[in-house]
PDB file of C-alpha atoms and ligand atoms in Angstrom:
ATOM      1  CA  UNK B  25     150.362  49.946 113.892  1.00  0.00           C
ATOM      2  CA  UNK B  26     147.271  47.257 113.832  1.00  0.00           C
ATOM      3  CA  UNK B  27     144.313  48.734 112.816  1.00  0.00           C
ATOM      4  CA  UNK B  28     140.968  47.662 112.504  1.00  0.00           C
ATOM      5  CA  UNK B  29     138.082  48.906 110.198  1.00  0.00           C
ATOM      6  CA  UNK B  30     134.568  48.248 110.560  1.00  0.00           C
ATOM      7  CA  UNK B  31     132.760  47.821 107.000  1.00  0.00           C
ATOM      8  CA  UNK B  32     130.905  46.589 104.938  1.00  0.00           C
ATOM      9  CA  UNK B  33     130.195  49.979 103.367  1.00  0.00           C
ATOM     10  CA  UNK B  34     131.835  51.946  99.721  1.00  0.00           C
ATOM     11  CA  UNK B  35     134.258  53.897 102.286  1.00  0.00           C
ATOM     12  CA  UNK B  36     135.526  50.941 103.876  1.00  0.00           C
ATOM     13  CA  UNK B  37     136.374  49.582 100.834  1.00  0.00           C
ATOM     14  CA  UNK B  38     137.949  52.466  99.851  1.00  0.00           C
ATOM     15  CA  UNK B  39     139.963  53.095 103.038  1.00  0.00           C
ATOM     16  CA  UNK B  40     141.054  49.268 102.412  1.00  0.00           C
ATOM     17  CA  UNK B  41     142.550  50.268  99.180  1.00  0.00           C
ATOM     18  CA  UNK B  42     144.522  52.997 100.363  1.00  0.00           C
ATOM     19  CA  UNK B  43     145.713  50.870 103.648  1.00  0.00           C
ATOM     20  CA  UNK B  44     146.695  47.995 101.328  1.00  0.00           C
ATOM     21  CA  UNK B  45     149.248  49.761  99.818  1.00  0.00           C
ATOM     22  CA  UNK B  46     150.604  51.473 103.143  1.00  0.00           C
ATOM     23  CA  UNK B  47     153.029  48.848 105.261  1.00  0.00           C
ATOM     24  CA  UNK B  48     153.212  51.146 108.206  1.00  0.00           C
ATOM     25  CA  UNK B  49     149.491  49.705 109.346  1.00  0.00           C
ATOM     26  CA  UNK B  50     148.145  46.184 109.545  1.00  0.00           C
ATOM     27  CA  UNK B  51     144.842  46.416 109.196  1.00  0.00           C
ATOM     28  CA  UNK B  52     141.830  44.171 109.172  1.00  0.00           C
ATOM     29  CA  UNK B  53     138.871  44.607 107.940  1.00  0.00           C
ATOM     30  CA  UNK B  54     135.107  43.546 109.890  1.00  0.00           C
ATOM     31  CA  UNK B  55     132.574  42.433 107.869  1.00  0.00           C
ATOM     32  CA  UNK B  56     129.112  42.002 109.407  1.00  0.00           C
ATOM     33  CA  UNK B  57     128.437  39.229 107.092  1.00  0.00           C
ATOM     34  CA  UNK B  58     125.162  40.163 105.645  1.00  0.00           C
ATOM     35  CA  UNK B  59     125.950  39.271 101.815  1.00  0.00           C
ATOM     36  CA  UNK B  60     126.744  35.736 100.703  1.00  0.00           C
ATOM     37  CA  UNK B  61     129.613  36.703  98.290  1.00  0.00           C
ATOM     38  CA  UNK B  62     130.665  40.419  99.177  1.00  0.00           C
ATOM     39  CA  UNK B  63     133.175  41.924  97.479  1.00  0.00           C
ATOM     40  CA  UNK B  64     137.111  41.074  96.764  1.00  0.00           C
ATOM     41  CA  UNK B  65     138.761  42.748  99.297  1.00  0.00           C
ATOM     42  CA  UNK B  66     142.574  44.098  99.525  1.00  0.00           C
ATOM     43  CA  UNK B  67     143.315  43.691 102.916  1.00  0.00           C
ATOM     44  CA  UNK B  68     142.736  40.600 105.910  1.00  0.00           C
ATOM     45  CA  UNK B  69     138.920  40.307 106.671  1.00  0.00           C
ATOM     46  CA  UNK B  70     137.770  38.539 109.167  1.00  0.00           C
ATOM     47  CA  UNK B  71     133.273  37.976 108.921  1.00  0.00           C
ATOM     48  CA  UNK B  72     130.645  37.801 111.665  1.00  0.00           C
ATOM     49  CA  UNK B  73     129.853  39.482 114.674  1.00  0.00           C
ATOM     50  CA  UNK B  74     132.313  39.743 117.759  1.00  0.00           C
ATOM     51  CA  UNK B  75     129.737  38.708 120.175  1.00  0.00           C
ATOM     52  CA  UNK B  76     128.347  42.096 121.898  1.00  0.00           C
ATOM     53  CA  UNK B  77     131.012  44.821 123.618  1.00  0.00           C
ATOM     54  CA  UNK B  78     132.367  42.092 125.511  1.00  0.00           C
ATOM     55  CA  UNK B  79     133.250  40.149 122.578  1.00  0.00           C
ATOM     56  CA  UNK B  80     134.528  43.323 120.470  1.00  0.00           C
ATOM     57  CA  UNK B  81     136.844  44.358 123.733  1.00  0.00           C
ATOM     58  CA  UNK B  82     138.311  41.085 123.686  1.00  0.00           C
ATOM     59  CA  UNK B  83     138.914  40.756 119.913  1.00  0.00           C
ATOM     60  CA  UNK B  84     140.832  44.711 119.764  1.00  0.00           C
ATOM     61  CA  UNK B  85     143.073  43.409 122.801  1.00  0.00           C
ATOM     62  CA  UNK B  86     143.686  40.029 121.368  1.00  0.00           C
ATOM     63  CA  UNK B  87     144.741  41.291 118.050  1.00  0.00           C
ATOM     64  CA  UNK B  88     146.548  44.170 119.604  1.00  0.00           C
ATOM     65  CA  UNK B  89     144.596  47.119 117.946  1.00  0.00           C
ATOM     66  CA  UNK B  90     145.928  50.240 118.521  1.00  0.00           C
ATOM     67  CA  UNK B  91     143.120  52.478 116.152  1.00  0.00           C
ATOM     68  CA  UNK B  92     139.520  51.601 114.843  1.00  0.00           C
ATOM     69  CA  UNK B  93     137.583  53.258 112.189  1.00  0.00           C
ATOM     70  CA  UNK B  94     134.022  53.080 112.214  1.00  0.00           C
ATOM     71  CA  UNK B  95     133.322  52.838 108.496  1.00  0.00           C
ATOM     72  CA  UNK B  96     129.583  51.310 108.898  1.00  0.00           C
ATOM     73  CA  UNK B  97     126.350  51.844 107.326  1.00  0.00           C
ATOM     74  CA  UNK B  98     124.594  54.955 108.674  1.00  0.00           C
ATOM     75  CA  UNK B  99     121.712  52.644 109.270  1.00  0.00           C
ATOM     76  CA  UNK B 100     123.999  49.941 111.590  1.00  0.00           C
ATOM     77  CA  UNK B 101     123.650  52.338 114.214  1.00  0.00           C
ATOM     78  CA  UNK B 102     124.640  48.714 116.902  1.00  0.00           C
ATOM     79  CA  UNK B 103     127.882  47.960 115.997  1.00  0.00           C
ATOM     80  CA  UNK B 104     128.986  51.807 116.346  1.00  0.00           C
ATOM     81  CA  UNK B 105     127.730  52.024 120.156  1.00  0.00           C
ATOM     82  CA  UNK B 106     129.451  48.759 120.610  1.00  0.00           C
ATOM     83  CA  UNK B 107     132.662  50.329 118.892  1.00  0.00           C
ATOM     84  CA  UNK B 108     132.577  53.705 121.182  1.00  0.00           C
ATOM     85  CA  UNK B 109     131.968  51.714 124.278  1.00  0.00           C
ATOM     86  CA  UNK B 110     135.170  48.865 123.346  1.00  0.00           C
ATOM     87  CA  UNK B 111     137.250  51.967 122.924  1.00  0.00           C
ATOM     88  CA  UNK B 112     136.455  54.077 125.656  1.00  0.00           C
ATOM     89  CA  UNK B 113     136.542  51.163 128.164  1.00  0.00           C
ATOM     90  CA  UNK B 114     140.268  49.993 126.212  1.00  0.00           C
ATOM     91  CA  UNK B 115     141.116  53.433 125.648  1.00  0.00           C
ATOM     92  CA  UNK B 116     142.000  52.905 121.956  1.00  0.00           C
ATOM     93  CA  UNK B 117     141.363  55.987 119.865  1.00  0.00           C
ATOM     94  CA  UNK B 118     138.130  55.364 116.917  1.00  0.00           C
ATOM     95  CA  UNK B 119     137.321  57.448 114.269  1.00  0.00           C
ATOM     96  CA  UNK B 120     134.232  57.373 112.724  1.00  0.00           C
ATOM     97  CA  UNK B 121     133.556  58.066 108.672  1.00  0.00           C
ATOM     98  CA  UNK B 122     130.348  60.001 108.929  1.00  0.00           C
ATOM     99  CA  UNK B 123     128.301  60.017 105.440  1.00  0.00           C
ATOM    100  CA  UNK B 124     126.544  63.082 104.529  1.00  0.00           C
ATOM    101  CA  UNK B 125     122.619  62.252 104.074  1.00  0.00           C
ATOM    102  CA  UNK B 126     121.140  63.226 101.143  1.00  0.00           C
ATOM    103  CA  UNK B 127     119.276  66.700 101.109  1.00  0.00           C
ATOM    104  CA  UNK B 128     115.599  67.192 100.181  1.00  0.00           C
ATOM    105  CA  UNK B 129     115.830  68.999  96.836  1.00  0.00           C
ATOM    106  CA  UNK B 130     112.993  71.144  94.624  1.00  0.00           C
ATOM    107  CA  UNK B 131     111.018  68.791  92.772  1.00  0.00           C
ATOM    108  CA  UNK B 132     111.482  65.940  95.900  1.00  0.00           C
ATOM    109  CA  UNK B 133     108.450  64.297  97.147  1.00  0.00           C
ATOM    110  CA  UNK B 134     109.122  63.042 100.272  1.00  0.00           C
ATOM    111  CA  UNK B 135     107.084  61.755 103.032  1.00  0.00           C
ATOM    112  CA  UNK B 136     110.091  61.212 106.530  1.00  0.00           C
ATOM    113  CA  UNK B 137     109.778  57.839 108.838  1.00  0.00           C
ATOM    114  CA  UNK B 138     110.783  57.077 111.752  1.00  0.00           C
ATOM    115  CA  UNK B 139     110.833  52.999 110.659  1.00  0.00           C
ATOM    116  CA  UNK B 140     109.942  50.303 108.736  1.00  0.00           C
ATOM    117  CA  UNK B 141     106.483  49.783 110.460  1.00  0.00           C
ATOM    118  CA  UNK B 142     106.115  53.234 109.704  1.00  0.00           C
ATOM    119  CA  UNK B 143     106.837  53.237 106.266  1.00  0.00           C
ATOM    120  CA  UNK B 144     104.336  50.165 105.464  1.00  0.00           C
ATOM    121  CA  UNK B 145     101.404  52.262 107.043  1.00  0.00           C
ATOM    122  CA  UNK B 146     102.682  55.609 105.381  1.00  0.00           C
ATOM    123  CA  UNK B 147     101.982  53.854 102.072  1.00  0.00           C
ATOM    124  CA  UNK B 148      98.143  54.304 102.670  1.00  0.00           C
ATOM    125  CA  UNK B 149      95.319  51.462 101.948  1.00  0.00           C
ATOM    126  CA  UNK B 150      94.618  51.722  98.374  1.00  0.00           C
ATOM    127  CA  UNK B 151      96.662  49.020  96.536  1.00  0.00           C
ATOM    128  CA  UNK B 152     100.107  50.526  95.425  1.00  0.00           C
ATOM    129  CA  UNK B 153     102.967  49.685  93.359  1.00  0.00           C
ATOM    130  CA  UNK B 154     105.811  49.766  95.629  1.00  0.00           C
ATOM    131  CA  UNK B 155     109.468  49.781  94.690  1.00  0.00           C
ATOM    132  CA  UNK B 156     111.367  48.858  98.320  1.00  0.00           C
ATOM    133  CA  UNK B 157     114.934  49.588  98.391  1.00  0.00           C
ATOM    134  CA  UNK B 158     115.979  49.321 101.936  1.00  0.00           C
ATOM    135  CA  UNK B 159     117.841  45.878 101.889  1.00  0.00           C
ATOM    136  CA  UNK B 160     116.674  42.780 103.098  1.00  0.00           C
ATOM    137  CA  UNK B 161     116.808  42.872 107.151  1.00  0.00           C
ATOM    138  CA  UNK B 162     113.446  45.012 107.271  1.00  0.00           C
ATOM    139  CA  UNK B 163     111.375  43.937 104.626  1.00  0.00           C
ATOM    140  CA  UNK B 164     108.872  42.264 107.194  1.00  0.00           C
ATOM    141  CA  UNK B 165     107.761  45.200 107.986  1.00  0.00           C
ATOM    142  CA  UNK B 166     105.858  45.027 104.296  1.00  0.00           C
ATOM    143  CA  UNK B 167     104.004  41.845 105.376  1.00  0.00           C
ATOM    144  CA  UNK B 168     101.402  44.401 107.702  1.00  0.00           C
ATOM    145  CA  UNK B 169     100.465  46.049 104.133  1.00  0.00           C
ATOM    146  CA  UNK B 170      99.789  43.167 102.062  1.00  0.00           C
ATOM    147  CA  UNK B 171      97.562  44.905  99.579  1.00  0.00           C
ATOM    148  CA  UNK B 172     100.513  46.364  98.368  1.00  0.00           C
ATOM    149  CA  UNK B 173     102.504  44.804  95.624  1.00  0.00           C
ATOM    150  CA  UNK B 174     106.112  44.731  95.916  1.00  0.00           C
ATOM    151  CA  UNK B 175     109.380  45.028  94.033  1.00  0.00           C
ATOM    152  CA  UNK B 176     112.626  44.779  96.169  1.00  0.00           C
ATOM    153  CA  UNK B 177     115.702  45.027  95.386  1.00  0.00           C
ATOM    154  CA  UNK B 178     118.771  43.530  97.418  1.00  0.00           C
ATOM    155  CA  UNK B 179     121.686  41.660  97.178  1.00  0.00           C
ATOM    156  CA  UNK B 180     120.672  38.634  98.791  1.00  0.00           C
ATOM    157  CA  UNK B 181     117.415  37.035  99.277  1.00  0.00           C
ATOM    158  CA  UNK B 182     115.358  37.622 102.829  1.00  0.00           C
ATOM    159  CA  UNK B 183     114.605  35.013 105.331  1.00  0.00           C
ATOM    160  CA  UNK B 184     112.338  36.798 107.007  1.00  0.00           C
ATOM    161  CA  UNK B 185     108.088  36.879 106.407  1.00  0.00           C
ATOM    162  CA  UNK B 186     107.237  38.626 103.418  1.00  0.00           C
ATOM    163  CA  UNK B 187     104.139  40.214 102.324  1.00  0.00           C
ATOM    164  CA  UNK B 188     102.077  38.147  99.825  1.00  0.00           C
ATOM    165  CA  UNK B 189     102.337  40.090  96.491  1.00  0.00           C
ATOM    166  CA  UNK B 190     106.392  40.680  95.960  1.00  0.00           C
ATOM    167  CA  UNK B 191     108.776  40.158  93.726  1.00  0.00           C
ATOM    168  CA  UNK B 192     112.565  40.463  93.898  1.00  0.00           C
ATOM    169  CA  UNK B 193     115.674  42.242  91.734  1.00  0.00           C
ATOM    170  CA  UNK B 194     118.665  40.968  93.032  1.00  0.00           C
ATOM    171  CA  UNK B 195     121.658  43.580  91.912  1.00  0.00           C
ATOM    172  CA  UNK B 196     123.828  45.827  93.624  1.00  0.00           C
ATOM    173  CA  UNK B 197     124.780  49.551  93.192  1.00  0.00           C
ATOM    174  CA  UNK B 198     126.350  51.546  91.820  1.00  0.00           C
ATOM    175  CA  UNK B 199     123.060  52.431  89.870  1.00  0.00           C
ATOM    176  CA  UNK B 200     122.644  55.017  87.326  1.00  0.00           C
ATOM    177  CA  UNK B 201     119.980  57.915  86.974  1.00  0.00           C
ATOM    178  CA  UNK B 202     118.730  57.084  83.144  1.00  0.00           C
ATOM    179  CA  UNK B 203     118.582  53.040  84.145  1.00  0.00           C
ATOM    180  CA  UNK B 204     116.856  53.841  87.540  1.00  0.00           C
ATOM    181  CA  UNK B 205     114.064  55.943  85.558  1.00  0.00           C
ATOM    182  CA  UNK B 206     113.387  53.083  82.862  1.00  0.00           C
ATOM    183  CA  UNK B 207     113.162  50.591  85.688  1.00  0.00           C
ATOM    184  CA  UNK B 208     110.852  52.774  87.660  1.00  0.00           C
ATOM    185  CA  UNK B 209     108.655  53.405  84.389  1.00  0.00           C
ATOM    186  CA  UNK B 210     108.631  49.828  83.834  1.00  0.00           C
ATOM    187  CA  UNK B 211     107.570  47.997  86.459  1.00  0.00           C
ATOM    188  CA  UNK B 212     105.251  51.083  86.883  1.00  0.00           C
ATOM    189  CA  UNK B 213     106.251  51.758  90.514  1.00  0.00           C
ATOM    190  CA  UNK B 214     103.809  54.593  92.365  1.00  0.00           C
ATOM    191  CA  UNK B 215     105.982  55.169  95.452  1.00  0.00           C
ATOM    192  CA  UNK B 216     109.319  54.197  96.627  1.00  0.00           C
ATOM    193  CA  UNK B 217     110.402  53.022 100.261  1.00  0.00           C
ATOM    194  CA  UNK B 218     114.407  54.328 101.016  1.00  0.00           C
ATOM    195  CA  UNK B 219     116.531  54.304 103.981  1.00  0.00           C
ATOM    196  CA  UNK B 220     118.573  58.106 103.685  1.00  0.00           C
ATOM    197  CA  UNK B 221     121.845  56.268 102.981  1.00  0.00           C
ATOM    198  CA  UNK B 222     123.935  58.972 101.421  1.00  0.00           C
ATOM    199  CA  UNK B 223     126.221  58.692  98.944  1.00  0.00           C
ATOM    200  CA  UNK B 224     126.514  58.694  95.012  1.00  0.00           C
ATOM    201  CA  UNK B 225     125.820  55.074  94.661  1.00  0.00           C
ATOM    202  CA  UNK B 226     122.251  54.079  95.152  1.00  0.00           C
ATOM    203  CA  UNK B 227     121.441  58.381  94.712  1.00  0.00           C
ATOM    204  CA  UNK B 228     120.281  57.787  91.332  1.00  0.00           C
ATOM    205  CA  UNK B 229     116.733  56.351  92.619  1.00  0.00           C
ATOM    206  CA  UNK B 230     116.071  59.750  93.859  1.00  0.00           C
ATOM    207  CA  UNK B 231     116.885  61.315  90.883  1.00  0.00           C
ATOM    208  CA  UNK B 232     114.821  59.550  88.885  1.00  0.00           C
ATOM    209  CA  UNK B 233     111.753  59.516  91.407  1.00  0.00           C
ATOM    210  CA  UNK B 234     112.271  63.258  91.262  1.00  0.00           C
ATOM    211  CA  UNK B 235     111.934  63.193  87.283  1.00  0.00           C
ATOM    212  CA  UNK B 236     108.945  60.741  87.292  1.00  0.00           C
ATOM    213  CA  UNK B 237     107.498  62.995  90.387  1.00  0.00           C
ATOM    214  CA  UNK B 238     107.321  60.053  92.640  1.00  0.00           C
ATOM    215  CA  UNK B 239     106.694  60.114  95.952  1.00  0.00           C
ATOM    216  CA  UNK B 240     109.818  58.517  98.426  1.00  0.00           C
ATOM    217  CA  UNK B 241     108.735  57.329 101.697  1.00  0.00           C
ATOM    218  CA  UNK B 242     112.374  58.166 103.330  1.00  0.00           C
ATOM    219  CA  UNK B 243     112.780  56.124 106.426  1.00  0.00           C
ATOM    220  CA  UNK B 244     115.251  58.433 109.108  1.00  0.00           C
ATOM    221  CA  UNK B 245     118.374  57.658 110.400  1.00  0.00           C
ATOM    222  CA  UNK B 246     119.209  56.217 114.034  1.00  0.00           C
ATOM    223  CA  UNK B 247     121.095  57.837 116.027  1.00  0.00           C
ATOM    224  CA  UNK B 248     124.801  56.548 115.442  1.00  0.00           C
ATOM    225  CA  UNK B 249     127.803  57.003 118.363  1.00  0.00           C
ATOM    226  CA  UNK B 250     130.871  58.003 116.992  1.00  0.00           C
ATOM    227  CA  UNK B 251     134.457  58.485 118.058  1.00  0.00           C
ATOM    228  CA  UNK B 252     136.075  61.504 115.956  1.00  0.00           C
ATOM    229  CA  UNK B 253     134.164  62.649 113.080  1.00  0.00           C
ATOM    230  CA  UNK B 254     135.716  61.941 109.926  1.00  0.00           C
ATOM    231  CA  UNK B 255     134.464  62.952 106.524  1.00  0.00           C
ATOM    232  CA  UNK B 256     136.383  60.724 103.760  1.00  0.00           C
ATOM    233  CA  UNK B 257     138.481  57.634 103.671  1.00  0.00           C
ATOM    234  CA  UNK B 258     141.736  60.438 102.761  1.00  0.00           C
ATOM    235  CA  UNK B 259     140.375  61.795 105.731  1.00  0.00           C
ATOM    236  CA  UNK B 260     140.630  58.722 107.844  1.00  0.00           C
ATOM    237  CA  UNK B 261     144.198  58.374 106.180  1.00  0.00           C
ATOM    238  CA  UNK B 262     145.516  61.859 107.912  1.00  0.00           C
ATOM    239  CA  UNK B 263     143.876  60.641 111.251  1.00  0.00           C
ATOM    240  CA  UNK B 264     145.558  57.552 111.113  1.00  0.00           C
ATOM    241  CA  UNK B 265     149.014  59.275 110.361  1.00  0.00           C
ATOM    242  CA  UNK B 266     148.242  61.750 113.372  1.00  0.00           C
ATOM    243  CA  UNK B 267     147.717  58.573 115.203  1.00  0.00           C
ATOM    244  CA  UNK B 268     150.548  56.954 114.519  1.00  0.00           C
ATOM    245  CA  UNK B 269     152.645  60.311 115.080  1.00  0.00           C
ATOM    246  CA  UNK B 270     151.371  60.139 118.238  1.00  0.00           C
ATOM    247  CA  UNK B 271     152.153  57.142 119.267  1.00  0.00           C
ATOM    248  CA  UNK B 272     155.376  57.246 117.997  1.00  0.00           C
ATOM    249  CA  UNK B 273     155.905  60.526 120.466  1.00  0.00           C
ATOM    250  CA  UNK B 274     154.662  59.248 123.395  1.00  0.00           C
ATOM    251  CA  UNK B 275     156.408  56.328 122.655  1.00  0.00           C
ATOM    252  CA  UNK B 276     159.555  58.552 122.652  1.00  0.00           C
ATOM    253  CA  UNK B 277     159.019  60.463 125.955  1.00  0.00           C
ATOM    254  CA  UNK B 278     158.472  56.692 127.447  1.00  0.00           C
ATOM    255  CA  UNK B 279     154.545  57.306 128.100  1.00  0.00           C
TER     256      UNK B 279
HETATM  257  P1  LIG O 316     123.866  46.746 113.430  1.00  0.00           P
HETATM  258  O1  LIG O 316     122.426  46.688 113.776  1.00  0.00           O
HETATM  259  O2  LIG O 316     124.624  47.957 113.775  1.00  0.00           O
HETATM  260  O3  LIG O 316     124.651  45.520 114.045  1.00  0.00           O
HETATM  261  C1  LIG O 316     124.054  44.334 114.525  1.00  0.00           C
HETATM  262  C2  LIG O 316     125.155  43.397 114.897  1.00  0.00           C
HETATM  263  O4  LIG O 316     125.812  42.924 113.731  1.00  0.00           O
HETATM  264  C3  LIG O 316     126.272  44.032 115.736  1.00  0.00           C
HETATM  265  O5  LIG O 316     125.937  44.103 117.097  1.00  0.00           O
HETATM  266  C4  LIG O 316     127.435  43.103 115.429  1.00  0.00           C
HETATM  267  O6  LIG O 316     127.281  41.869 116.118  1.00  0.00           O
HETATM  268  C5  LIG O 316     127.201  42.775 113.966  1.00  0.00           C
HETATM  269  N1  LIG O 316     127.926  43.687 113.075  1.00  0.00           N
HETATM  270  C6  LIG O 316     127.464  44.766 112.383  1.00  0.00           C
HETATM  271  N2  LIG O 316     128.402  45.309 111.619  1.00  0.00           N
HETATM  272  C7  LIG O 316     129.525  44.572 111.831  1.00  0.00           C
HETATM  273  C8  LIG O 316     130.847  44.611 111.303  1.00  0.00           C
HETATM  274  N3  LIG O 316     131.218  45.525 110.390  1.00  0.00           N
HETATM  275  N4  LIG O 316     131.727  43.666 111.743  1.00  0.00           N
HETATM  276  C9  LIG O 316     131.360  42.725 112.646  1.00  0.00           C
HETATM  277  N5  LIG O 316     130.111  42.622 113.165  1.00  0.00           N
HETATM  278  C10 LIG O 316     129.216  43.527 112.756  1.00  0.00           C
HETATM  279  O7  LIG O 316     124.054  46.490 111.854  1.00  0.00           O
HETATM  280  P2  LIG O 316     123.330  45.510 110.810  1.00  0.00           P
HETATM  281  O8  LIG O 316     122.402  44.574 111.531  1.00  0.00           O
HETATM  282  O9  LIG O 316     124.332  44.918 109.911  1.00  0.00           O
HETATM  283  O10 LIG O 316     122.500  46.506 109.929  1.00  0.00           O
HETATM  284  C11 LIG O 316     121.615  47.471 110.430  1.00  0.00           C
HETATM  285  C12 LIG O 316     121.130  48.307 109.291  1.00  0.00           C
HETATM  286  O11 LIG O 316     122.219  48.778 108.486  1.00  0.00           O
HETATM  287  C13 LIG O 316     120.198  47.602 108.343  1.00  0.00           C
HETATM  288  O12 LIG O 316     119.180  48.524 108.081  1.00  0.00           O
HETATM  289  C14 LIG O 316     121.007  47.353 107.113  1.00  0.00           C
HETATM  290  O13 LIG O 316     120.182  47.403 105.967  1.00  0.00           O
HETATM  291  C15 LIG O 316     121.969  48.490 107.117  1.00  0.00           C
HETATM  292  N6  LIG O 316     123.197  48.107 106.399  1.00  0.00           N
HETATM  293  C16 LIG O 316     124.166  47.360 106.994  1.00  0.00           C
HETATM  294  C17 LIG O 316     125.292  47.013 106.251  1.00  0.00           C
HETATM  295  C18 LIG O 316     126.403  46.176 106.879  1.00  0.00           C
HETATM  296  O14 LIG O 316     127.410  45.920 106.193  1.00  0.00           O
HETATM  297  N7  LIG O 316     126.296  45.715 108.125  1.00  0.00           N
HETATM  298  C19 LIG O 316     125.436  47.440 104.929  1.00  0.00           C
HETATM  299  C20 LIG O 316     124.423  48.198 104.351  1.00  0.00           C
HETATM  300  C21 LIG O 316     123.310  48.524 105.099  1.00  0.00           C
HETATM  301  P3  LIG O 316     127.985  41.573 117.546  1.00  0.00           P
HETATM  302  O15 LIG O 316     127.191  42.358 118.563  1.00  0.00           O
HETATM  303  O16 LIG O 316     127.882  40.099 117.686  1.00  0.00           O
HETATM  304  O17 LIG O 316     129.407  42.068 117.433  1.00  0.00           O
END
């Protein structure tokens, strides 16, 4: 059964490990192709965007798709109406790996977004230290608050405007709790800017802004289509099998 998996996220990499292994699928996985070097990958990738619905409706029927899992970013909230509306119109069953967001807990100091703009007026006018750890795409936003200055953190470096005063940490998670909190300390950060990713990998931050009682400007989620909810890569796993039952059934009875 050919598969593919939308990633570019820790569950689609995960899912990829446990579909390498498995010859009853042939997957591929979609990478949006936002890092320069992302990671080795186990199974076929193929890098870029599809061009629109269109272009995503003719790539499944090309290639012969007969599933697609949604595994993007919570915050790439684009590619997963494209994927609902390519599978509805082809009728190819999706499932979508829905990350939990992380819960406000005692001792959090958060101040909720609705965006990027918001969050560079949300960090007031008197000159801040700001630690931004949203990725690159939105970091323009910043360039409206310029009496800020700025440490980001991403993988890659922006090509987008930039507010005057910032400097940049290139790394990638995972990140842990008692690094996050010497980092914050030094570079003597007064708020943090965060997108409510989810996930153990990038959590630490928040654990450590709770411990230094820092204040997180959390940006909110989009709303993000999906197809059937999922909860895990294992989980995807069983709704592949049940997919593949399926199709070996009606397959079968000659629908
Ligand atoms: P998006 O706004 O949902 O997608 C924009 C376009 O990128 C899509 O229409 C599609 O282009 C292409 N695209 C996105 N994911 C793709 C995939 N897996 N395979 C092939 N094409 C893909 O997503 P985004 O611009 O990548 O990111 C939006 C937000 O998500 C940002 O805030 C970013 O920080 C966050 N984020 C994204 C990723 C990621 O891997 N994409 C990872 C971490 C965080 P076509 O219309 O041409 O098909």
């Amino acid at each position: 059964m050919r598969i593919l998996i939308l990633g570019g996220t820790t569950e689609a990499s995960h899912l990829a490990r446990l579909l390498a292994d498995d010859d009853r699928f042939g997957a591929t996985l979609s990478l949006a192709g936002r890092t320069a070097a992302p990671k080795q990958q186990p199974l076929p990738a193929r890098v870029g965007g599809f061009g629109g619905i269109a272009g995503l409706e003719a790539w499944l029927r090309e290639n012969d798709i007969a599933a697609v899992i949604d595994a993007t970013h919570p915050y790439a909230a684009q590619i997963s109406a494209h994927a609902v509306a390519a599978c509805n119109a082809l009728a190819i069953p999706l499932g979508s790996i829905a990350r939990a967001p992380w819960k406000r807990e005692d001792g959090d100091s958060w101040i909720e977004v609705e965006s990027p703009e918001a969050a560079a007026s949300a960090l007031g006018s008197t000159p801040a230290r700001v630690f931004l750890s949203i990725g690159r795409q939105e970091l323009a936003a910043f360039a409206a608050a310029p009496q800020h200055h700025y440490v980001a953190r991403t993988i890659d470096s922006p090509d987008v405007a930039l507010p005057p005063d910032i400097r940049f940490v290139h790394d990638r998670g995972p990140f842990d709790v008692a690094a996050e909190e010497a980092f914050l300390a030094q570079e003597r950060i007064d708020m943090i800017v965060s997108k409510n990713s989810g996930g153990a990998a990038t959590y630490p931050k928040i654990v450590a802004s709770r411990r230094l009682r820092l204040p997180v400007i959390m940006i909110s989620r989009p709303h993000k289509a999906q197809g059937a909810v999922l909860e895990s890569p294992a989980d995807a796993m069983r709704w592949l099998d049940a997919q593949l039952a399926h199709g070996a059934s009606s397959s079968r009875r000659g629908v």
